[in-house]
Structure formats: C-alpha cells, structure tokens
PDB file of C-alpha atoms in Angstrom:
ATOM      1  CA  UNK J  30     -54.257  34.896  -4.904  1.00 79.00           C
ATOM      2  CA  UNK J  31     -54.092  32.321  -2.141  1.00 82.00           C
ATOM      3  CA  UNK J  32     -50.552  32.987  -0.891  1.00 82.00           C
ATOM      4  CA  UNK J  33     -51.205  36.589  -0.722  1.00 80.00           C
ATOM      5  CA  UNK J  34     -55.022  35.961   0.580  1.00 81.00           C
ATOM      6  CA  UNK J  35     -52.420  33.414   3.664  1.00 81.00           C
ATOM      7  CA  UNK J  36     -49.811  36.461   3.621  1.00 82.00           C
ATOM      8  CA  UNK J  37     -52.571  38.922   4.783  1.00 81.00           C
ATOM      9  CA  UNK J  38     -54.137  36.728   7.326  1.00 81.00           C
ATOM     10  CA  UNK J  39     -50.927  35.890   8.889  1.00 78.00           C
ATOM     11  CA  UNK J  40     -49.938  39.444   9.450  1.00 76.00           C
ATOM     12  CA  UNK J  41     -53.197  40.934  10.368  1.00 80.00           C
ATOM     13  CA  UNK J  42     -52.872  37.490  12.945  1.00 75.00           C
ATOM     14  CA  UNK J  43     -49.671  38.790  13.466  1.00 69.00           C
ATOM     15  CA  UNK J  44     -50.637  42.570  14.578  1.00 73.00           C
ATOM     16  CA  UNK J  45     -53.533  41.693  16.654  1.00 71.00           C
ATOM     17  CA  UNK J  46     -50.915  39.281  18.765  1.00 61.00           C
ATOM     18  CA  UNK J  47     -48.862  42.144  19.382  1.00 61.00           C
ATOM     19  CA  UNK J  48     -51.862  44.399  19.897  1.00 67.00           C
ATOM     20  CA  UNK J  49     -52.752  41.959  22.711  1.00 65.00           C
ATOM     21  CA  UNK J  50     -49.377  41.412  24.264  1.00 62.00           C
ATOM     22  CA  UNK J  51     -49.140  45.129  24.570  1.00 66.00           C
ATOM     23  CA  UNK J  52     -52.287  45.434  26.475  1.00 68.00           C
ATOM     24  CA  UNK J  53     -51.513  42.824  28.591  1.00 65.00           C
ATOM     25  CA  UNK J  54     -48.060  44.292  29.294  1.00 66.00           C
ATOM     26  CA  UNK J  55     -49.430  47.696  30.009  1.00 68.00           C
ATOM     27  CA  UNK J  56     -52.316  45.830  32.822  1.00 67.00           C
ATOM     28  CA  UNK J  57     -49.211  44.502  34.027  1.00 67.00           C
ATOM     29  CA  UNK J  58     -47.827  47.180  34.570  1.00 70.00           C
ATOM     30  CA  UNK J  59     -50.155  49.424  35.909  1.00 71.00           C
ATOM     31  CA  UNK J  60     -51.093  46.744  38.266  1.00 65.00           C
ATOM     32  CA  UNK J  61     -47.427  46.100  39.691  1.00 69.00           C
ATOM     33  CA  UNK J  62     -47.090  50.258  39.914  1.00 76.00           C
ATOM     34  CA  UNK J  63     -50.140  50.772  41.623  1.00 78.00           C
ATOM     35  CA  UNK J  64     -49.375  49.262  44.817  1.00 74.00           C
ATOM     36  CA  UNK J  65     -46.377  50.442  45.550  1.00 79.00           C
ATOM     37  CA  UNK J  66     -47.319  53.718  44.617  1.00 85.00           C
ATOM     38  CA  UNK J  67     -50.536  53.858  47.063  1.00 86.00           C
ATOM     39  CA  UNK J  68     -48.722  52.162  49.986  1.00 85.00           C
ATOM     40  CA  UNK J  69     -46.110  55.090  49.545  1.00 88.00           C
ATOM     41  CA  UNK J  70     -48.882  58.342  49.410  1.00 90.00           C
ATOM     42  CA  UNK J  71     -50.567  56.590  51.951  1.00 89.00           C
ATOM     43  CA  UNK J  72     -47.207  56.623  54.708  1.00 87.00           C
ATOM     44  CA  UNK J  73     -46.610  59.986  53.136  1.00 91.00           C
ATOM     45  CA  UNK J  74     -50.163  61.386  54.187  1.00 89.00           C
ATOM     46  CA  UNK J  75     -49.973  60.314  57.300  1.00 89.00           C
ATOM     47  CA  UNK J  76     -46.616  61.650  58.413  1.00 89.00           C
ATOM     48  CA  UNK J  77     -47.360  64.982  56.418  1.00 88.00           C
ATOM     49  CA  UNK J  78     -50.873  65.590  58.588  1.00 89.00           C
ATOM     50  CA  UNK J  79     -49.203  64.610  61.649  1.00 87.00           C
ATOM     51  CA  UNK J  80     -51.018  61.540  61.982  1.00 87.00           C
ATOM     52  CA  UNK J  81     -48.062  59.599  62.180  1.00 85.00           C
ATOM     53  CA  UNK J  82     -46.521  59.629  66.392  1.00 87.00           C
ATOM     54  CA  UNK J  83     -43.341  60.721  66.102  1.00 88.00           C
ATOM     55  CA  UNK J  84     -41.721  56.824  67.127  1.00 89.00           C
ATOM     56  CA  UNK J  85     -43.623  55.806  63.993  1.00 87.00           C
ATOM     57  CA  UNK J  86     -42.591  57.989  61.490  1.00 90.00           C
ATOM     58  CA  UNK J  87     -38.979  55.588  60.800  1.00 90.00           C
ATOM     59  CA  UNK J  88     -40.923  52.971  60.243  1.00 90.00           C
ATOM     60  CA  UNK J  89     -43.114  54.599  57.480  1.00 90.00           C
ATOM     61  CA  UNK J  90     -40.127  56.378  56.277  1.00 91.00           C
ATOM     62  CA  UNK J  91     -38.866  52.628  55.696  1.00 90.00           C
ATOM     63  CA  UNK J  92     -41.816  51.179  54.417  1.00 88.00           C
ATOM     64  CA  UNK J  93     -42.046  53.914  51.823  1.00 90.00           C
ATOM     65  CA  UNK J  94     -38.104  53.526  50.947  1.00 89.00           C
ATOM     66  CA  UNK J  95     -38.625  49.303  50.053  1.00 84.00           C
ATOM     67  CA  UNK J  96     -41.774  50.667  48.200  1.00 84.00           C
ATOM     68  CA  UNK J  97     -39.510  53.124  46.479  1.00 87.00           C
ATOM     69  CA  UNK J  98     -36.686  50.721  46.101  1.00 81.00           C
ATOM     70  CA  UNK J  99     -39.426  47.806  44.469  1.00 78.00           C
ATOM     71  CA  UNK J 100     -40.747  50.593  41.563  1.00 81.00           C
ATOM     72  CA  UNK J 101     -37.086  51.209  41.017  1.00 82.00           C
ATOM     73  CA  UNK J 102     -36.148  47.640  40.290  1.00 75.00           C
ATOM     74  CA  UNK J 103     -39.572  47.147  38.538  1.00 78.00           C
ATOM     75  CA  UNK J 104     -38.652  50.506  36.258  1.00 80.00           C
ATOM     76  CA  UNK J 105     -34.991  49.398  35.637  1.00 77.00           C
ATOM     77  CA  UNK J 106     -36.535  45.562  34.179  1.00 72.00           C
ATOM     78  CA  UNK J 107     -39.158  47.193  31.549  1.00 76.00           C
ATOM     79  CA  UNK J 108     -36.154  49.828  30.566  1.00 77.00           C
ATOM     80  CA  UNK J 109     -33.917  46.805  30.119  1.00 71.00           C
ATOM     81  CA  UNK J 110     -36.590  44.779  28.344  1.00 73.00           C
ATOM     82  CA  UNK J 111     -38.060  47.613  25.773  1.00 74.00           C
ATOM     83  CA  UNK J 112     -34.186  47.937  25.170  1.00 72.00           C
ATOM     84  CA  UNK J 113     -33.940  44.104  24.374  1.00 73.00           C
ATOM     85  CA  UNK J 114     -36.967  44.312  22.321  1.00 69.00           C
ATOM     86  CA  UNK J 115     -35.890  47.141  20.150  1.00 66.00           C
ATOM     87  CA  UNK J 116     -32.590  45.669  19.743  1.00 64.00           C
ATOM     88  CA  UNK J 117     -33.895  42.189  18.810  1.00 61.00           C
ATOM     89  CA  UNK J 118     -36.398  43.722  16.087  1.00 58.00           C
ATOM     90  CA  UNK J 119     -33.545  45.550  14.518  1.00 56.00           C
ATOM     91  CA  UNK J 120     -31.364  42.630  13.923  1.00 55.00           C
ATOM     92  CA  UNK J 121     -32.459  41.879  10.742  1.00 50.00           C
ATOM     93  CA  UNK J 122     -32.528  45.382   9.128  1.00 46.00           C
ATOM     94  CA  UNK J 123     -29.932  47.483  11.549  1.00 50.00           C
ATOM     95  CA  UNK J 124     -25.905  46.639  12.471  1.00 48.00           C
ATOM     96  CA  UNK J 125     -26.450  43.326  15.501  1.00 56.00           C
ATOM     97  CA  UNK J 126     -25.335  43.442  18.994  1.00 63.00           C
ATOM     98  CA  UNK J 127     -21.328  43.499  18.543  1.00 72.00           C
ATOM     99  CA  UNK J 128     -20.243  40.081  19.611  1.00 80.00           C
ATOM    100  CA  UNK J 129     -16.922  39.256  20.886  1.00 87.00           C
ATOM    101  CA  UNK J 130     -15.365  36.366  23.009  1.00 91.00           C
ATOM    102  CA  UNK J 131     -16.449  36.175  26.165  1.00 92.00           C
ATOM    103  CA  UNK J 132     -14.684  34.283  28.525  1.00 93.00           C
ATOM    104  CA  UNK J 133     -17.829  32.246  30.404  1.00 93.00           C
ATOM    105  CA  UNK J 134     -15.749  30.682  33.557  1.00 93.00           C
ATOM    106  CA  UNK J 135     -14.630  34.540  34.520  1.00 94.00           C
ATOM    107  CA  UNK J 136     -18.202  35.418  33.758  1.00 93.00           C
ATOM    108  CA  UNK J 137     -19.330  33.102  36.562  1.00 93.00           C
ATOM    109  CA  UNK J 138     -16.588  34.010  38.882  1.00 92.00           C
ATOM    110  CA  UNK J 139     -17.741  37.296  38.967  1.00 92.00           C
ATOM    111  CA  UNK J 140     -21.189  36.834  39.249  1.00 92.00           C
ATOM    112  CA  UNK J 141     -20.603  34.622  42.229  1.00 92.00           C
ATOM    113  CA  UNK J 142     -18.843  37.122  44.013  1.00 92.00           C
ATOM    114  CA  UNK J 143     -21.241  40.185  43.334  1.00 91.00           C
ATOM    115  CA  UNK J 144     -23.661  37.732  44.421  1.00 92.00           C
ATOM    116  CA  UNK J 145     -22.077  36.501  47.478  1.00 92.00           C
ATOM    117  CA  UNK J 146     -23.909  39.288  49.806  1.00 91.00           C
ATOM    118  CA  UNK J 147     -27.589  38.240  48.614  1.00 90.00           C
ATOM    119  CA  UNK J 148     -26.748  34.705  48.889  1.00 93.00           C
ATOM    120  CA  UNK J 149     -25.734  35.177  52.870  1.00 93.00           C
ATOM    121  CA  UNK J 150     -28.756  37.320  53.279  1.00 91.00           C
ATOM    122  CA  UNK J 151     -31.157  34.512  52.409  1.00 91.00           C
ATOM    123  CA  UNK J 152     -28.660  31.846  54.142  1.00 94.00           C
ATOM    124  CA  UNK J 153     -27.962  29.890  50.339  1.00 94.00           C
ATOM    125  CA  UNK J 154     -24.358  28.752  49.940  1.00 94.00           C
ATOM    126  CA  UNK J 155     -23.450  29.544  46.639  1.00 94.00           C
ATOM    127  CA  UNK J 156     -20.819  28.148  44.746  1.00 92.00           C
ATOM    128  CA  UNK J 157     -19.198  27.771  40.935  1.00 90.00           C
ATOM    129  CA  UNK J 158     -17.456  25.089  39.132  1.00 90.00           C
ATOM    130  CA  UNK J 159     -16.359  26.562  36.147  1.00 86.00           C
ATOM    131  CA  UNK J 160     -14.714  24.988  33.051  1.00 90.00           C
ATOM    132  CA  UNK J 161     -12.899  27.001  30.010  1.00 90.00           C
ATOM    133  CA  UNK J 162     -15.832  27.910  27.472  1.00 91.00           C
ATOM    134  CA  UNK J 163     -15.915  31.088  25.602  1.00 92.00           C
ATOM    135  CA  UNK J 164     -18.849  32.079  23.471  1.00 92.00           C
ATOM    136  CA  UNK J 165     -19.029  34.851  21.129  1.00 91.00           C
ATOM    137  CA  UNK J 166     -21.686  37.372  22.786  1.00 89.00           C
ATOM    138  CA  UNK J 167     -22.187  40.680  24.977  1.00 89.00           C
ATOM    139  CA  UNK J 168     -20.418  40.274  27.750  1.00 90.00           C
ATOM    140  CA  UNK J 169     -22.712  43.123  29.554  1.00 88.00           C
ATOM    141  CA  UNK J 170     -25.856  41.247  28.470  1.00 90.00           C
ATOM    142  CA  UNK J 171     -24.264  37.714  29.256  1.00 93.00           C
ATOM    143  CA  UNK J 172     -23.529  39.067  32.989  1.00 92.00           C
ATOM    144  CA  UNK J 173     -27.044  39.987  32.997  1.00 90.00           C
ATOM    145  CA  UNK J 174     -28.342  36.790  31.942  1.00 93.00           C
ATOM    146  CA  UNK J 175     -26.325  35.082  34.579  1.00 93.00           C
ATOM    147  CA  UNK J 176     -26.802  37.495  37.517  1.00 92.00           C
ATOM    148  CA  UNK J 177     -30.944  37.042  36.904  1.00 91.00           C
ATOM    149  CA  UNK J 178     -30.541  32.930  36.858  1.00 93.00           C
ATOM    150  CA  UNK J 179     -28.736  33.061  39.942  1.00 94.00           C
ATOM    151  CA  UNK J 180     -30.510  35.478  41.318  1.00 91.00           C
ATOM    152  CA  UNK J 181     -34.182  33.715  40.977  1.00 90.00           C
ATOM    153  CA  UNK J 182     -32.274  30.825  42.077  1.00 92.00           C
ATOM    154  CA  UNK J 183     -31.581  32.099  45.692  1.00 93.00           C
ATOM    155  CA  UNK J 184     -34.474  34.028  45.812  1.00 89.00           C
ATOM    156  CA  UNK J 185     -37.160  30.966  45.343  1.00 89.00           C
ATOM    157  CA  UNK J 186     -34.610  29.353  47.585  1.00 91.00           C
ATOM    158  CA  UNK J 187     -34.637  28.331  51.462  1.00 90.00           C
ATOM    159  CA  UNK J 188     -32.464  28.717  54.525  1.00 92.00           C
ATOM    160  CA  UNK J 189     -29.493  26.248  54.588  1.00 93.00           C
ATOM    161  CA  UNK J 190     -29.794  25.896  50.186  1.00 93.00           C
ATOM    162  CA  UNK J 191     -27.501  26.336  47.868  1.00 94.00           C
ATOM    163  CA  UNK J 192     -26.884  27.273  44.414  1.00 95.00           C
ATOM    164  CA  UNK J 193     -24.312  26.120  42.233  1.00 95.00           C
ATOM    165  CA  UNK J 194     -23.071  27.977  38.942  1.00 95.00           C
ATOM    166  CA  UNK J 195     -21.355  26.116  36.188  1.00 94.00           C
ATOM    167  CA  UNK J 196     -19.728  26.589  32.746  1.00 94.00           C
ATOM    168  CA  UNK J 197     -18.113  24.378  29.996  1.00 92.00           C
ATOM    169  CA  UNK J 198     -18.083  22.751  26.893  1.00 92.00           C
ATOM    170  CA  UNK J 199     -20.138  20.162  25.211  1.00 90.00           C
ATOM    171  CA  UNK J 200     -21.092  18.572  22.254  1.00 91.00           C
ATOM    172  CA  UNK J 201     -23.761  21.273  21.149  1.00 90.00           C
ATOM    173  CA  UNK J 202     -21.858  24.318  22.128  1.00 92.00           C
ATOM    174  CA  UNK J 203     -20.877  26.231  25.241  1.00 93.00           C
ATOM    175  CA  UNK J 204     -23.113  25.895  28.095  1.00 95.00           C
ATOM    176  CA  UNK J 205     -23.688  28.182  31.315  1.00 94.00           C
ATOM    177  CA  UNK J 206     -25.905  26.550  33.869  1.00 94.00           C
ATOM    178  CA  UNK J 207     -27.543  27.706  37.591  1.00 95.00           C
ATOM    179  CA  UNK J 208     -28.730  24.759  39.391  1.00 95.00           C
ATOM    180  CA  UNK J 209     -30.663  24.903  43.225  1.00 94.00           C
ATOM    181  CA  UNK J 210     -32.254  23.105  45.631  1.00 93.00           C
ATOM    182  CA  UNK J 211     -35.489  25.571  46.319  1.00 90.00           C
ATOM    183  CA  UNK J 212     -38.661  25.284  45.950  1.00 89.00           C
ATOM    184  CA  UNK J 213     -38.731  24.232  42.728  1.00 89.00           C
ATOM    185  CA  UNK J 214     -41.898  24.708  39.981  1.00 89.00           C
ATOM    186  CA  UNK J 215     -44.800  22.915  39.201  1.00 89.00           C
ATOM    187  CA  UNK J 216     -45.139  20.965  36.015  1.00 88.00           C
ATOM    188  CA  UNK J 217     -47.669  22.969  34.949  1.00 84.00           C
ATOM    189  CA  UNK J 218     -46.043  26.027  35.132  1.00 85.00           C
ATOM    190  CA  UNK J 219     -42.661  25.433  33.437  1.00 85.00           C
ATOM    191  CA  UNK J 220     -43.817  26.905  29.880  1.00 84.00           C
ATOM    192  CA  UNK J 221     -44.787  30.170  31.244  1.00 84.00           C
ATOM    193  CA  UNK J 222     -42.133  31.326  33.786  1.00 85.00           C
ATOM    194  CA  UNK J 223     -40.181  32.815  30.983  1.00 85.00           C
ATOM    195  CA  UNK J 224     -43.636  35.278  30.352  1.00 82.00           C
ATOM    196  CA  UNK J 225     -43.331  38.717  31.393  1.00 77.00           C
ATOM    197  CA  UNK J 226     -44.863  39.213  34.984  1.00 75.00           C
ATOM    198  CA  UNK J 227     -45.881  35.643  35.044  1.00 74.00           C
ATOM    199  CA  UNK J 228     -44.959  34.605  38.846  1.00 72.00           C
ATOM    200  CA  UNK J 229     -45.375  30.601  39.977  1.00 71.00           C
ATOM    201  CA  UNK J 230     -45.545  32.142  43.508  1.00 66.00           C
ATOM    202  CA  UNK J 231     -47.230  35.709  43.826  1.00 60.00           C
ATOM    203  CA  UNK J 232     -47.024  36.270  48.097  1.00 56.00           C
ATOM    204  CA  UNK J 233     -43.090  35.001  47.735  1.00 55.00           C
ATOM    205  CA  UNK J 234     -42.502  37.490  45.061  1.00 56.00           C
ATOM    206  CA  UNK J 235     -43.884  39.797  46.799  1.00 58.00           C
ATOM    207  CA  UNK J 236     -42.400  39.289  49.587  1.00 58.00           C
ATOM    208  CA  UNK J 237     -38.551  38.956  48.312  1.00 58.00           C
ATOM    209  CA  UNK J 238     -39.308  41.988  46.300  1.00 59.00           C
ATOM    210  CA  UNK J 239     -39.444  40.065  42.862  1.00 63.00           C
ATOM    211  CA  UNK J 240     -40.731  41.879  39.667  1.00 66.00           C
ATOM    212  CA  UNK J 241     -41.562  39.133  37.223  1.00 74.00           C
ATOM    213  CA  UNK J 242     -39.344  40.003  34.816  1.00 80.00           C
ATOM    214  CA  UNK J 243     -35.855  38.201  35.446  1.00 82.00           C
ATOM    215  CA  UNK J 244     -36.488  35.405  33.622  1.00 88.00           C
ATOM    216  CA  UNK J 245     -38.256  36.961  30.180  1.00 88.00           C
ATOM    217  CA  UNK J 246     -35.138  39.441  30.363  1.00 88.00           C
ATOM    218  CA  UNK J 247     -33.161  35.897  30.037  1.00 91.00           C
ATOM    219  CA  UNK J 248     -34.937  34.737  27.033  1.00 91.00           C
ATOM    220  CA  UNK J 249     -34.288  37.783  25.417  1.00 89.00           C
ATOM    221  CA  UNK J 250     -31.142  37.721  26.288  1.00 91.00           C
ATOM    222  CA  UNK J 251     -30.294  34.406  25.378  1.00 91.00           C
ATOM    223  CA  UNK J 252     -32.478  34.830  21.808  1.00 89.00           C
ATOM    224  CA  UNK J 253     -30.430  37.670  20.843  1.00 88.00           C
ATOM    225  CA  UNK J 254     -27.548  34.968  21.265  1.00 91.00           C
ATOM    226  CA  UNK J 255     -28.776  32.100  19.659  1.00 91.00           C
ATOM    227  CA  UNK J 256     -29.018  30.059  22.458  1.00 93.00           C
ATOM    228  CA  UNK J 257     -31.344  27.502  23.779  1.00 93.00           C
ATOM    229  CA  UNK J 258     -32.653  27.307  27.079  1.00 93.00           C
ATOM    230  CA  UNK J 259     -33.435  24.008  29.064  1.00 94.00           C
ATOM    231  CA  UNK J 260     -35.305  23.869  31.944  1.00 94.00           C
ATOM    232  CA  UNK J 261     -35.740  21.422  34.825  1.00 93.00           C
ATOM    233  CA  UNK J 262     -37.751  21.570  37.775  1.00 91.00           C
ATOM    234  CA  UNK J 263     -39.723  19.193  40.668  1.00 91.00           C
ATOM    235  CA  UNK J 264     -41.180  20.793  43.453  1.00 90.00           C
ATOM    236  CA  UNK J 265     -39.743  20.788  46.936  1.00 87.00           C
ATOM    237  CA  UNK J 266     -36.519  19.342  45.080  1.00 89.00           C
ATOM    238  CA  UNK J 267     -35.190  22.508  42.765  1.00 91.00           C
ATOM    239  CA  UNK J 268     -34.448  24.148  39.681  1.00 93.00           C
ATOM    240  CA  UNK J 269     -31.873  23.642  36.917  1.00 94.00           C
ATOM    241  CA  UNK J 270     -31.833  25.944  33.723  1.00 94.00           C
ATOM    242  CA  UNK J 271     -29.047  25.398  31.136  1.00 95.00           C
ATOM    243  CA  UNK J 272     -28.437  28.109  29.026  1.00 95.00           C
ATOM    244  CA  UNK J 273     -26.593  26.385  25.096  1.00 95.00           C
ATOM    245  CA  UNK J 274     -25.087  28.819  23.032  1.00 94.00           C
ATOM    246  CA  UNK J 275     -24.144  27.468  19.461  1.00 91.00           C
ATOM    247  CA  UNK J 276     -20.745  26.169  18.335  1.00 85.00           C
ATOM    248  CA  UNK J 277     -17.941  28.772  17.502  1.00 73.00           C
TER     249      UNK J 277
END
C-alpha cells in the first residue's frame, strides 16, 4: 500500500499546485486588466460629458488608444500561452507539434529585420552573426521564441545599446542566442524571470508597455522543443540567454 498511499499524495500535491498557479494567474490577470481598463472609462467619461476642452480631447483619445493597444498585447500573450499549454499537455496522449527543419541563421535574419524599427525607436543597434544550424522544430513558434528574446533585449535596454543575435553549432546541439548590454538582472532574480507576470522592473515595464509574459512564452516554447535555456546576467552590464536544442 505504500506506493499507492506516495501515488495519491503526489497527485493530490500535484492538483493543489495547479489549483494555486491558476489562482495566481487569474490575480494576475485581473490586476494587469484593471488598469488599463479604468484609465480608458475614465478618458472616455470625460470626453463623453464634455468635460474634456476640446484641445484635450487628442490627447485622451491617445492615452486611451496605448491603453487599448497594452490589453491587446496583454490578450494576444495569455491566447498564445493557454495555446502552448494545451499543446504541451497533449504531447504525450495527442499527435506533437509537426517538426520540420528549420533553417536557424534565416530565422535570425528575419527577425533582425522585422525588428529593425523597434530597435531605432529605443536607439539599440542591433545586429546578427549567424552560422548554418538547422534544428528540427516549428518554425512559427521558433520565430516567436526569437522575436520575444530580442525583443526583452532592447526593451530593458538603453540609448546608444545594442543587441546582437547569433546562431550555430556546437557540441550539445544547435544553439540560438540574444545577447545585450542593458540593464541587466539581479542575481536574485534570475530563477523567476521565466514566471508568468513576474517583472525584475515593474515602472520600466510599465512604461515600455511590457506584459510579463515574453519570457514564460519562451520556456514554453523552447520545452515543447527540447531545449535548454541558459541564462546570464550582471547588472548595469547585460543579458545573455542561449537557447540549446538537442542533436539531430
């Protein structure tokens, strides 16, 4: 009776985990919602009473547009993650992700150039040094993977940084890796940035429009691939995270 008394325990342990996680994930949510959402009737009440002179009412009208445009992104991340979780809990039992080569160098190329506007925006030089490596994988999903990385990358960046995407082959496996010169993350807080919603810097997400979600999209991405992520950071020096997908 003991392994079935340990069987029990670990999936009642099991459940309640979950049962947590989704609590926490709907606080989370309801949380990041709710202040876009009352900024937005707030602009809206005042230009529909008339409150609102009529040189101020483009200004709300734009305030209430990034509001908009922040719930969109913020909606678009949970749809992308619920489908990542449904897809990695029917692995086992349902036909996988279809894999096929992907070729990673023109992966990067292309991310670098759909990139390239966001980059000048923020005043980051981004660049790519790309060498063959092809991994079996979702090209859709591996384009995602990359675009987040580089796209926390020039986001927790500063004026006159850069960010450098590279590809190739090692011992292990194929690699993809986004390295910059930002602002980097404390020790402390390297486990958890890969947590859904969990944010080193809250004002500076906030303020760059950040949901909290690139990176766990990542590890899901990168689980449903078999491949290991390695991440280092200092403060005030930058970020490196090296994506290793297994050998062919």
């Amino acid at each position: 009776l003991i392994p079935l008394a340990r069987t029990i325990q670990t999936d009642r342990k099991l459940r309640e985990d979950n049962e947590t996680m989704r609590r926490e994930f709907t606080a989370n949510v309801s949380h990041e919602l709710k202040t876009p959402l009352t900024s937005i009737s707030g602009y809206a009440e005042l230009i529909e009473t008339g409150m609102a002179k009529p040189a101020d009412v483009p200004t709300f009208a734009a305030r209430i547009h990034k509001e908009a445009q922040r719930m969109i992104a913020l909606v678009s991340d949970i749809l992308q993650l619920s489908e990542l979780d449904s897809t990695q809990a029917s692995q086992s039992r349902e036909k996988p992700v279809e894999m096929a080569p992907v070729d990673l160098a023109a992966l990067l190329k292309e991310t670098a150039q759909n990139m390239t506007v966001n980059a000048r925006k923020a005043y980051v030089t981004l660049q790519y040094s790309a060498q063959p490596a092809t991994v079996q994988g979702s090209k859709d999903l591996l384009a995602e993977l990359a675009t987040n990385l580089c796209d926390n990358a020039i986001r927790y960046n500063q004026p006159g940084g850069h960010v450098e995407l590279r590809c190739g082959t090692g011992p292990d496996g194929p690699w993809l890796q986004v390295e910059d010169n930002g602002i980097g993350i404390p020790q402390d807080s390297q486990a958890r940035v890969f947590e859904r919603f969990y944010r080193v810097d809250k004002s500076r997400s906030k303020a760059t429009g950040g949901t909290g979600l690139g990176l766990a999209i990542v590890k899901h991405i990168a689980l449903l691939h078999h491949a290991r992520i390695d991440l280092q950071s200092q403060v005030g020096s930058g970020t490196t995270i090296k994506v290793t997908f297994p050998k062919a």
